[in-house]
Coordinates of C-alpha atoms in Angstrom, one line a residue:
M178 CA 99.1 180.3 64.0
S179 CA 96.3 179.1 66.3
Q180 CA 95.2 176.5 63.8
T181 CA 98.8 175.3 63.4
G182 CA 99.3 175.0 67.2
Q183 CA 96.1 173.1 67.6
A184 CA 97.1 170.6 64.9
R185 CA 100.4 170.1 66.6
S186 CA 98.7 169.5 69.9
S187 CA 96.4 167.0 68.4
Q188 CA 99.3 165.3 66.7
A189 CA 101.1 165.1 70.1
R190 CA 98.1 163.6 71.7
T191 CA 97.7 161.1 68.9
S192 CA 101.4 160.1 69.2
G193 CA 101.1 159.7 73.0
A194 CA 98.0 157.5 72.6
R195 CA 99.9 155.4 70.1
T196 CA 102.8 155.0 72.5
G197 CA 100.5 154.0 75.3
S198 CA 98.8 151.5 73.1
A199 CA 102.2 150.1 72.0
L200 CA 103.3 149.7 75.6
T201 CA 100.0 148.0 76.4
G202 CA 100.5 145.7 73.5
T203 CA 104.1 144.9 74.6
Q204 CA 102.8 144.1 78.1
R205 CA 100.1 141.8 76.6
A206 CA 102.7 140.1 74.5
A207 CA 105.0 139.6 77.5
A208 CA 102.1 138.2 79.5
F209 CA 101.2 135.9 76.7
F210 CA 104.8 134.7 76.4
R211 CA 105.0 134.0 80.1
S212 CA 101.8 132.1 80.0
W213 CA 103.0 130.2 76.8
R214 CA 106.1 129.0 78.6
S215 CA 104.0 127.4 81.3
W216 CA 101.8 125.5 78.8
P217 CA 104.1 122.4 78.6
T218 CA 104.1 122.1 82.4
S219 CA 100.3 122.4 82.5
L220 CA 99.9 119.9 79.7
V221 CA 102.2 117.4 81.4
A222 CA 100.3 117.8 84.7
T223 CA 97.0 117.4 82.9
W224 CA 98.3 114.3 81.1
R225 CA 99.3 112.7 84.4
R226 CA 96.1 113.6 86.2
S227 CA 93.3 113.2 83.6
L228 CA 92.5 109.8 82.1
Q229 CA 90.0 111.5 79.8
F230 CA 92.5 113.9 78.4
R231 CA 95.1 111.2 78.0
T232 CA 92.7 108.9 76.2
V233 CA 91.3 111.6 73.9
A234 CA 94.8 112.9 73.1
I235 CA 96.0 109.4 72.2
T236 CA 93.0 108.8 70.1
F237 CA 93.4 112.1 68.3
V238 CA 97.1 111.5 67.6
L239 CA 96.4 108.0 66.3
A240 CA 93.6 109.3 64.1
F241 CA 95.9 112.1 62.9
L242 CA 98.6 109.5 61.9
A243 CA 96.0 107.3 60.2
V244 CA 94.5 110.2 58.3
L245 CA 97.9 111.5 57.4
I246 CA 99.1 108.2 56.1
T247 CA 95.9 107.5 54.2
S248 CA 95.8 111.0 52.7
M249 CA 99.4 110.8 51.6
Y250 CA 98.8 107.4 50.0
M251 CA 95.6 108.5 48.2
S252 CA 97.3 111.8 47.1
F253 CA 100.3 109.8 45.7
S254 CA 98.1 107.3 44.0
I255 CA 95.7 109.8 42.5
G256 CA 98.7 111.9 41.3
N257 CA 100.3 108.9 39.6
D258 CA 97.0 107.9 38.0
L259 CA 96.4 111.4 36.7
F260 CA 99.9 111.7 35.3
Q261 CA 99.7 108.2 33.8
S262 CA 96.3 108.9 32.2
R263 CA 97.5 112.3 30.9
L264 CA 100.7 110.7 29.6
N265 CA 98.9 108.0 27.7
Q266 CA 96.6 110.7 26.2
V267 CA 99.5 112.8 25.3
L268 CA 101.4 110.0 23.6
A269 CA 98.3 109.0 21.6
E270 CA 97.6 112.5 20.5
S271 CA 101.3 113.1 19.6
N272 CA 101.5 109.9 17.6
R273 CA 98.3 110.8 15.7
A274 CA 99.5 114.3 15.0
V275 CA 102.9 113.2 13.7
A276 CA 101.4 110.5 11.6
S277 CA 99.0 113.0 10.0
A278 CA 101.9 115.4 9.4
Q279 CA 103.9 112.6 7.8
R280 CA 101.0 111.8 5.5
I281 CA 100.8 115.4 4.3
L282 CA 104.6 115.5 3.7
D283 CA 104.5 112.2 1.8
S284 CA 101.7 113.3 -0.5
S285 CA 103.5 116.4 -1.6
N286 CA 105.7 116.8 -4.7
A287 CA 107.2 120.2 -3.8
E288 CA 110.5 120.8 -5.6
D289 CA 111.5 124.4 -4.8
K290 CA 112.3 126.0 -1.5
A291 CA 109.1 128.0 -1.2
A292 CA 106.9 125.0 -1.8
V293 CA 108.9 123.0 0.8
Q294 CA 108.5 125.8 3.2
D295 CA 104.7 126.0 2.7
L296 CA 104.6 122.2 3.0
M297 CA 106.4 122.4 6.4
I298 CA 103.9 125.1 7.5
S299 CA 101.0 122.9 6.6
A300 CA 102.5 119.9 8.5
R301 CA 103.1 122.2 11.5
T302 CA 99.5 123.4 11.4
E303 CA 98.2 119.8 11.2
I304 CA 100.4 118.8 14.2
A305 CA 98.9 121.7 16.2
Q306 CA 95.3 120.8 15.3
A307 CA 95.8 117.0 15.8
S308 CA 97.7 117.4 19.2
S309 CA 95.6 120.3 20.5
S310 CA 98.9 122.0 21.5
Q311 CA 100.6 125.1 20.3
L312 CA 103.9 124.2 21.9
I313 CA 105.7 122.7 18.9
A314 CA 109.4 122.8 17.9
G315 CA 111.1 121.3 14.8
Y316 CA 114.9 121.0 14.2
R317 CA 116.7 119.5 11.2
A318 CA 118.5 116.4 12.4
P319 CA 122.2 116.9 12.3
G320 CA 124.6 114.7 10.3
Q321 CA 122.7 115.3 7.0
E322 CA 124.0 116.9 3.8
S323 CA 123.1 120.5 3.5
T324 CA 120.4 121.4 0.9
P325 CA 118.9 124.8 -0.1
L326 CA 115.4 123.3 0.0
A327 CA 115.6 122.6 3.9
P328 CA 113.1 124.8 5.7
Q329 CA 114.3 126.7 8.8
D330 CA 114.0 125.3 12.3
F331 CA 111.2 126.6 14.4
E332 CA 110.2 126.4 18.1
A333 CA 107.5 127.8 20.4
A334 CA 108.7 130.5 22.9
R335 CA 107.9 128.2 25.9
L336 CA 110.1 125.4 24.5
G337 CA 113.2 127.6 24.1
G338 CA 116.3 127.3 26.2
D339 CA 116.9 124.1 28.1
V340 CA 113.3 122.9 28.2
I341 CA 114.1 120.2 25.6
S342 CA 117.0 118.3 27.1
E343 CA 119.9 117.0 25.1
D344 CA 119.2 113.4 26.3
L345 CA 115.7 113.6 24.8
R346 CA 117.2 114.8 21.5
E347 CA 119.8 112.0 21.5
S348 CA 117.0 109.4 22.1
V349 CA 115.0 110.8 19.2
R350 CA 118.0 110.7 16.9
S351 CA 118.9 107.2 17.9
S352 CA 115.5 105.7 16.9
A353 CA 113.5 107.5 14.2
T354 CA 110.5 105.2 14.5
D355 CA 109.8 105.5 18.2
Q356 CA 108.3 108.1 20.5
W357 CA 110.3 109.5 23.3
W358 CA 109.1 111.8 26.1
Q359 CA 110.3 113.6 29.2
S360 CA 108.8 115.5 32.1
T361 CA 109.8 119.1 32.3
T362 CA 108.8 122.5 33.7
L363 CA 107.1 125.0 31.5
T364 CA 107.3 128.7 32.1
A365 CA 104.3 130.8 31.1
D366 CA 104.5 134.4 29.7
D367 CA 103.7 135.8 33.1
G368 CA 106.5 133.9 34.7
S369 CA 104.4 131.2 36.4
Q370 CA 105.7 127.6 36.1
S371 CA 103.8 124.4 35.7
A372 CA 104.6 120.8 35.0
G373 CA 104.7 119.6 31.4
I374 CA 105.5 116.7 29.0
I375 CA 107.7 116.9 25.9
V376 CA 107.1 114.2 23.3
G377 CA 109.7 113.8 20.5
S378 CA 109.7 111.9 17.2
E379 CA 111.0 112.3 13.7
V380 CA 109.4 113.1 10.3
T381 CA 110.9 113.0 6.8
V382 CA 110.5 116.1 4.6
P383 CA 110.8 115.4 0.9
G384 CA 113.9 117.1 -0.5
A385 CA 115.0 118.3 2.9
G386 CA 115.7 115.1 5.0
R387 CA 114.8 114.2 8.6
Y388 CA 113.4 116.7 11.1
E389 CA 113.0 116.3 14.9
I390 CA 109.5 117.2 16.0
Y391 CA 108.8 118.0 19.7
I392 CA 105.3 118.6 21.0
G393 CA 104.9 120.2 24.5
Y394 CA 101.8 119.6 26.7
D395 CA 101.0 121.8 29.7
L396 CA 99.8 119.8 32.8
A397 CA 98.4 122.8 34.7
D398 CA 94.9 121.4 34.5
S399 CA 96.0 118.1 35.9
E400 CA 97.9 120.0 38.7
Q401 CA 94.8 121.9 39.5
T402 CA 92.8 118.7 39.7
L403 CA 95.4 117.2 42.0
L404 CA 95.5 120.2 44.2
F405 CA 91.7 120.1 44.5
V406 CA 91.9 116.5 45.5
Q407 CA 94.6 117.2 48.0
R408 CA 92.6 120.1 49.5
T409 CA 89.6 117.9 49.7
L410 CA 91.6 115.1 51.4
I411 CA 93.1 117.6 53.9
L412 CA 89.7 119.2 54.8
G413 CA 88.1 115.8 55.0
G414 CA 90.9 114.5 57.2
L415 CA 90.6 117.4 59.5
A416 CA 86.9 117.0 59.7
L417 CA 87.3 113.3 60.4
M418 CA 89.9 114.0 63.1
L419 CA 87.6 116.4 64.8
L420 CA 84.8 114.0 64.6
V421 CA 86.9 111.1 66.0
G422 CA 88.1 113.4 68.8
A423 CA 84.6 114.4 69.6
V424 CA 83.3 110.9 69.6
A425 CA 86.3 109.7 71.7
W426 CA 85.6 112.6 74.2
V427 CA 81.9 111.6 74.5
V428 CA 82.6 107.9 74.8
V429 CA 85.5 108.3 77.3
R430 CA 83.4 110.8 79.3
L431 CA 80.6 108.2 79.6
V432 CA 83.2 105.7 81.0
V433 CA 85.5 108.1 82.9
T434 CA 82.7 109.9 84.8
P435 CA 81.7 106.8 86.8
I436 CA 85.3 105.9 87.3
R437 CA 86.0 109.4 88.6
V438 CA 83.0 109.1 90.9
A439 CA 84.4 105.8 92.1
A440 CA 87.8 107.3 92.7
D441 CA 86.4 110.2 94.7
T442 CA 84.3 107.9 96.7
S443 CA 87.1 105.5 97.5
E444 CA 89.3 108.5 98.5
R445 CA 86.6 109.8 100.8
L446 CA 86.2 106.3 102.2
A447 CA 89.9 106.0 102.8
S448 CA 89.9 109.4 104.6
G449 CA 87.4 108.0 107.1
D450 CA 84.0 108.8 105.6
L451 CA 82.6 105.3 105.9
A452 CA 79.0 106.3 105.0
V453 CA 79.8 107.4 101.4
R454 CA 78.6 105.2 98.6
I455 CA 78.6 105.2 94.7
P456 CA 75.3 105.9 93.1
E457 CA 73.9 102.8 91.4
R458 CA 72.3 103.4 88.0
G459 CA 71.3 100.8 85.4
E460 CA 72.4 97.2 85.0
D461 CA 75.6 97.4 83.0
E462 CA 79.2 96.7 84.1
L463 CA 79.6 100.1 85.7
A464 CA 76.5 99.5 87.8
T465 CA 77.8 96.1 88.8
L466 CA 81.1 97.7 89.8
A467 CA 79.1 100.3 91.9
R468 CA 77.2 97.5 93.6
S469 CA 80.3 95.5 94.3
F470 CA 82.1 98.6 95.6
N471 CA 79.2 99.5 97.9
G472 CA 79.0 96.0 99.2
M473 CA 82.7 96.1 99.9
A474 CA 82.2 99.5 101.7
D475 CA 79.4 98.1 103.8
S476 CA 81.5 95.1 104.8
L477 CA 84.4 97.3 105.5
Q478 CA 82.3 99.7 107.6
A479 CA 80.9 96.8 109.6
Q480 CA 84.3 95.3 110.2
I481 CA 85.8 98.6 111.2
K482 CA 82.8 99.3 113.6
K483 CA 83.2 95.8 115.0
L484 CA 87.0 96.3 115.5
A485 CA 86.4 99.8 117.0
D486 CA 83.8 98.3 119.4
L487 CA 86.2 95.5 120.3
S488 CA 89.0 98.0 120.8
M489 CA 86.9 100.1 123.1
V490 CA 85.9 97.0 125.1
Q491 CA 89.6 96.0 125.4
Q492 CA 90.6 99.5 126.5
R493 CA 87.8 99.7 129.0
F494 CA 88.6 96.2 130.2
V495 CA 92.3 97.1 130.7
S496 CA 91.4 100.4 132.4
D497 CA 88.7 98.8 134.6
V498 CA 90.9 95.9 135.6
S499 CA 93.9 98.2 136.3
H500 CA 91.7 100.3 138.5
E501 CA 90.0 97.4 140.2
L502 CA 93.3 95.7 140.9
R503 CA 94.7 98.8 142.7
T504 CA 92.7 98.2 145.9
P505 CA 93.7 94.6 146.5
L506 CA 97.2 95.4 145.3
T507 CA 97.5 98.2 147.8
T508 CA 96.4 95.7 150.6
I509 CA 98.9 93.1 149.3
R510 CA 101.7 95.7 149.1
L511 CA 101.0 96.9 152.7
A512 CA 100.9 93.3 154.0
G513 CA 104.1 92.5 152.0
D514 CA 105.9 95.6 153.4
V515 CA 105.1 94.4 156.9
L516 CA 106.4 90.9 156.2
F517 CA 109.4 92.4 154.3
D518 CA 110.3 94.6 157.3
Q519 CA 110.2 91.6 159.7
R520 CA 112.0 89.2 157.4
D521 CA 115.0 89.0 159.7
D522 CA 112.8 87.3 162.3
F523 CA 111.6 84.6 159.9
P524 CA 113.3 81.4 158.9
P525 CA 115.5 81.7 155.7
A526 CA 112.9 80.2 153.4
T527 CA 110.1 82.4 154.7
A528 CA 112.4 85.5 154.6
R529 CA 113.3 84.8 150.9
T530 CA 109.6 84.4 150.2
A531 CA 108.9 87.8 151.8
E532 CA 111.6 89.4 149.6
L533 CA 110.2 87.8 146.5
L534 CA 106.7 89.0 147.4
H535 CA 107.9 92.5 148.0
T536 CA 109.8 92.6 144.7
Q537 CA 107.0 91.1 142.6
T538 CA 104.4 93.4 144.2
Q539 CA 106.5 96.4 143.2
R540 CA 106.8 95.1 139.7
F541 CA 103.1 94.4 139.6
E542 CA 102.4 97.9 140.6
L543 CA 104.6 99.3 137.9
L544 CA 102.9 97.0 135.4
L545 CA 99.5 98.4 136.4
S546 CA 100.7 102.0 136.0
D547 CA 102.1 101.2 132.6
L548 CA 98.9 99.5 131.5
L549 CA 96.8 102.5 132.7
E550 CA 99.1 104.8 130.7
I551 CA 98.9 102.7 127.6
S552 CA 95.1 102.6 127.9
R553 CA 95.0 106.4 128.1
Y554 CA 97.0 106.6 124.9
D555 CA 94.8 104.1 123.2
A556 CA 91.7 106.0 124.3
G557 CA 93.2 109.3 123.1
S558 CA 92.6 110.9 126.6
V559 CA 96.2 111.9 127.3
E560 CA 96.7 115.6 128.1
L561 CA 100.2 117.1 128.3
E562 CA 101.1 119.5 131.2
A563 CA 103.6 121.5 129.2
E564 CA 105.9 124.0 130.9
A565 CA 109.2 125.7 129.9
V566 CA 112.1 123.6 131.2
S567 CA 115.7 122.9 130.1
L568 CA 116.2 119.5 128.5
V569 CA 119.8 119.5 130.0
H570 CA 118.4 119.8 133.5
L571 CA 115.9 117.1 132.9
A572 CA 118.6 114.8 131.5
E573 CA 120.9 115.7 134.5
D574 CA 118.2 114.6 137.0
S575 CA 117.5 111.4 135.2
V576 CA 121.2 110.5 134.8
E577 CA 121.8 111.1 138.5
E578 CA 118.9 108.8 139.4
M579 CA 120.3 106.0 137.2
R580 CA 124.0 106.5 138.1
S581 CA 124.0 104.1 141.0
L582 CA 122.3 101.4 138.9
A583 CA 124.9 102.0 136.1
E584 CA 127.8 101.7 138.5
S585 CA 126.4 98.5 139.9
K586 CA 126.5 97.1 136.3
G587 CA 130.1 98.5 135.8
S588 CA 129.0 101.1 133.2
D589 CA 130.4 104.6 133.3
L590 CA 127.4 107.0 132.7
R591 CA 128.3 110.4 131.2
L592 CA 126.3 113.4 130.1
V593 CA 127.6 115.5 127.2
A594 CA 125.6 118.7 126.5
P595 CA 127.0 121.1 123.8
G596 CA 123.5 122.6 123.5
G597 CA 119.9 122.3 124.8
Y598 CA 120.1 124.7 127.8
S599 CA 117.4 127.1 126.6
E600 CA 113.9 126.3 127.8
V601 CA 111.5 124.3 125.7
E602 CA 107.8 123.6 126.1
V603 CA 107.5 119.9 127.2
D604 CA 105.8 117.8 129.9
P605 CA 108.7 117.3 132.3
R606 CA 107.2 114.1 133.9
R607 CA 106.9 112.4 130.5
I608 CA 110.3 113.5 129.3
R609 CA 112.0 112.3 132.5
R610 CA 110.2 109.0 132.0
I611 CA 111.6 108.7 128.4
V612 CA 115.2 109.4 129.6
R613 CA 114.9 106.9 132.5
N614 CA 113.6 104.3 130.1
L615 CA 116.4 104.9 127.6
V616 CA 119.1 104.9 130.2
G617 CA 117.7 101.9 131.9
N618 CA 117.6 100.0 128.6
A619 CA 121.2 101.0 127.9
V620 CA 122.3 99.8 131.4
E621 CA 120.3 96.6 130.8
H622 CA 122.1 95.8 127.5
G623 CA 125.3 97.8 127.8
E624 CA 127.5 94.9 129.0
G625 CA 129.2 97.0 131.5
R626 CA 130.6 99.4 128.8
P627 CA 130.3 103.2 128.9
I628 CA 127.0 104.9 128.3
V629 CA 126.9 108.5 126.9
V630 CA 123.9 110.7 127.1
T631 CA 124.1 113.7 124.7
V632 CA 122.0 116.8 124.5
D633 CA 122.1 119.4 121.7
S634 CA 119.9 121.9 119.9
N635 CA 119.4 124.0 116.8
E636 CA 117.1 126.8 115.8
R637 CA 113.9 124.6 115.8
A638 CA 114.5 121.5 117.8
V639 CA 116.3 120.0 120.8
A640 CA 117.5 116.4 120.9
L641 CA 118.8 113.8 123.4
S642 CA 120.5 110.6 122.5
V643 CA 121.5 107.6 124.7
R644 CA 124.4 105.7 123.3
D645 CA 125.6 102.4 124.6
Y646 CA 128.4 100.1 123.3
G647 CA 126.8 96.7 124.1
L648 CA 125.9 93.8 121.9
G649 CA 123.5 95.7 119.7
M650 CA 120.6 94.3 117.8
S651 CA 119.9 92.9 114.4
Q652 CA 117.8 94.8 111.9
A653 CA 114.8 92.5 112.5
D654 CA 115.0 93.1 116.2
A655 CA 115.4 96.8 115.8
R656 CA 112.1 97.0 113.8
R657 CA 110.2 95.5 116.8
V658 CA 111.9 97.2 119.6
F659 CA 109.0 99.6 120.2
D660 CA 106.4 96.7 120.2
R661 CA 104.5 96.1 123.5
F662 CA 105.8 93.3 125.7
W663 CA 108.5 92.4 123.1
R664 CA 112.0 91.4 124.2
A665 CA 115.0 90.7 122.0
D666 CA 116.1 87.9 124.2
P667 CA 113.3 86.4 126.3
S668 CA 115.7 84.3 128.3
R669 CA 117.7 87.3 129.4
K670 CA 117.2 88.3 133.1
R671 CA 115.7 91.8 133.6
T672 CA 118.1 93.9 135.8
I673 CA 115.7 96.7 136.7
G674 CA 112.4 94.7 136.6
G675 CA 110.9 96.4 133.5
T676 CA 107.4 95.6 132.4
G677 CA 108.0 95.4 128.7
L678 CA 106.0 98.6 128.0
G679 CA 108.7 101.2 128.7
L680 CA 109.9 101.8 125.1
A681 CA 106.3 101.6 123.8
I682 CA 105.2 104.3 126.3
S683 CA 108.3 106.4 125.5
L684 CA 107.5 106.4 121.8
E685 CA 103.9 107.5 122.6
D686 CA 105.3 110.3 124.9
A687 CA 107.6 111.5 122.1
Q688 CA 104.9 111.5 119.5
S689 CA 102.5 113.3 121.8
H690 CA 105.0 116.2 122.0
G691 CA 105.2 116.3 118.2
G692 CA 108.7 114.8 118.3
A693 CA 110.2 111.5 117.3
L694 CA 112.0 108.6 119.0
E695 CA 114.4 106.8 116.6
L696 CA 116.8 104.0 116.9
W697 CA 120.1 102.9 115.4
S698 CA 121.7 99.6 116.3
E699 CA 124.2 97.1 114.9
E700 CA 125.3 93.8 116.3
G701 CA 128.6 94.2 118.0
R702 CA 128.6 98.0 117.8
G703 CA 126.0 99.0 120.3
T704 CA 122.7 100.9 120.2
C705 CA 121.8 104.6 120.0
F706 CA 118.3 106.0 120.8
R707 CA 117.6 109.6 119.7
L708 CA 114.8 111.7 121.0
T709 CA 114.0 114.9 119.0
L710 CA 111.5 117.5 120.2
P711 CA 110.4 120.8 118.7
R712 CA 111.4 124.0 120.7
R713 CA 107.8 125.1 120.7
F714 CA 104.9 122.7 121.2
G715 CA 103.2 122.1 117.9
Q716 CA 106.1 123.7 115.9
A717 CA 107.5 121.7 113.0
Y718 CA 111.2 120.9 112.6
S719 CA 113.2 119.4 109.7
V720 CA 116.6 118.4 111.0
S721 CA 117.5 116.8 114.3
P722 CA 120.5 118.5 116.1
L723 CA 122.1 115.1 116.7
P724 CA 123.1 112.7 113.9
L725 CA 121.8 109.2 113.5
P726 CA 123.7 106.9 113.0
P727 CA 126.0 108.5 115.6
E728 CA 129.3 109.9 114.6
D729 CA 131.2 107.0 116.4
A730 CA 129.1 104.3 114.8
E731 CA 132.2 102.8 113.2
G732 CA 134.5 103.5 116.3
T733 CA 135.1 101.8 119.6
A734 CA 133.8 102.4 123.0
P735 CA 135.3 105.5 124.8
T736 CA 137.1 105.2 128.1
F737 CA 136.6 107.6 131.0
A738 CA 139.0 106.1 133.5
D739 CA 141.3 109.2 133.3
A740 CA 138.6 111.6 134.4
P741 CA 136.5 110.1 137.2
A742 CA 133.1 111.8 137.6
T743 CA 131.4 112.8 140.7
D744 CA 128.8 115.0 139.0
A745 CA 127.4 115.0 135.5
F746 CA 128.2 118.6 134.9
D747 CA 131.7 118.4 136.5
A748 CA 132.5 115.4 134.4
V749 CA 132.2 117.2 131.1
D750 CA 132.9 120.8 132.1
L751 CA 129.6 122.1 130.7
P752 CA 129.1 125.8 130.2
S753 CA 126.5 127.6 132.2
E754 CA 123.1 128.3 130.7
A755 CA 123.8 132.1 130.6
D756 CA 127.1 131.5 128.7
Y757 CA 125.3 129.3 126.3
R758 CA 122.6 131.8 125.7
R759 CA 125.1 134.6 125.1
E760 CA 127.3 132.5 122.8
N761 CA 124.3 131.4 120.7
R762 CA 122.4 134.6 120.9
L763 CA 119.2 132.9 122.2

């Protein structure tokens, strides 16, 4: 009992081990299947990235096609030649064997059935010896008068059945003096099959009449020769393909490696590493390419250094001039203020001169401030003073500052804020400057039509748009609207005395916050600027809360005459910040 129990326990452990091994094999098969499914993607990626892989693969495929076509042609040609040679040999042997048998038959004077039968056996033996084939069959030709002397028909076992076709027999009967042959399949005693040839002709037996003689030839030896040639061609073709692939890989590697070095070097050069160069080796074409590339890199580095030095000189010049002009400008402004305050005591021409001096001095001071700000951005020395504020509140302050100017131009200025009440991290001074610039630009080109300032938000961003319904701009002008000192219509009078740098500075302010300032404009449909900022400084966003083009891009200008506004919030009945936070669960 103890031995039996131990054997069962051992059997159970063996079964468990086999199960665990089977599970592990299944897991390995699943992992292999998953990796196999990713092979096409990996091959496509390698094909697109690697010039060496692509060249070697194309060379290998073309070599494969060339070897395949050549091997097929050679195999077909050799097979035909072997068959034709063997056929000619078979026909010659068969003709010789039948002729020898006919001579034996013609030389006999047998008159009884036994003698004729012995004569046929002798002729059959002669055919077998002369043709070197034991596959012989003989049939008395039909249509002859019956005679007791006619020997019996005979056939080899491998020629029985449908091996000798009826077409071949009809051909032999139709022409007793010619040889006829056919290709066939011969079945051996063990059931194996091989190609063969059956040659048919007629002999005349004295006293018995005409007999059809068929001699079969087995082509198994020719098939073996052909198979050997085909195997040799296949192995030679595979070896040739591998050799061609290896040669292509080596040659392409010799060419691609310098190209890869040049590509990596150019990529590093494009990323800002101006000191990188390609190693120069030898005097061939690749060395010439390396020398030319290095010369180009040296020239490019010198030009970039020259431009950088020139840019630094220009920035320093603008900054120094702006700073140096502040002292005399302050003196001129103080003197101009004194004259402006006493202009009522001057003659009309002198009073007008004092007013012009006062206005242009203020504009000159704004220009210096903008130039200093631009020089800070160019020098990369701008530092934001970010704090948590509401974009709606900033927009409200700016709108109220610009309301009197808008009313003087006949434009109704409105603030619409479905969102944007929650606090965001921005530099309030710079955002106010952006809003003032956008609203001032809308007033300047609004043609006295309404101006709508909209604020909205989503989970990751807040946005502000300024929409006017003025003349709009062409696409060519819209592409240049953020250029420094550029004006769409140089002959147009500035209403608010801008310096031509407001939109350029606004774009820099927006980008310094990680946001974007974008424009939509069409001639006759007005203009819409959209400022989009992330909720958290440095945080990425994907979609702006406000659409651009605006939803009313195809509509007409709205009218606010039925709801006169005294305050931005009262005009649009905005919700409180607490209500907004509660409704949006912020």
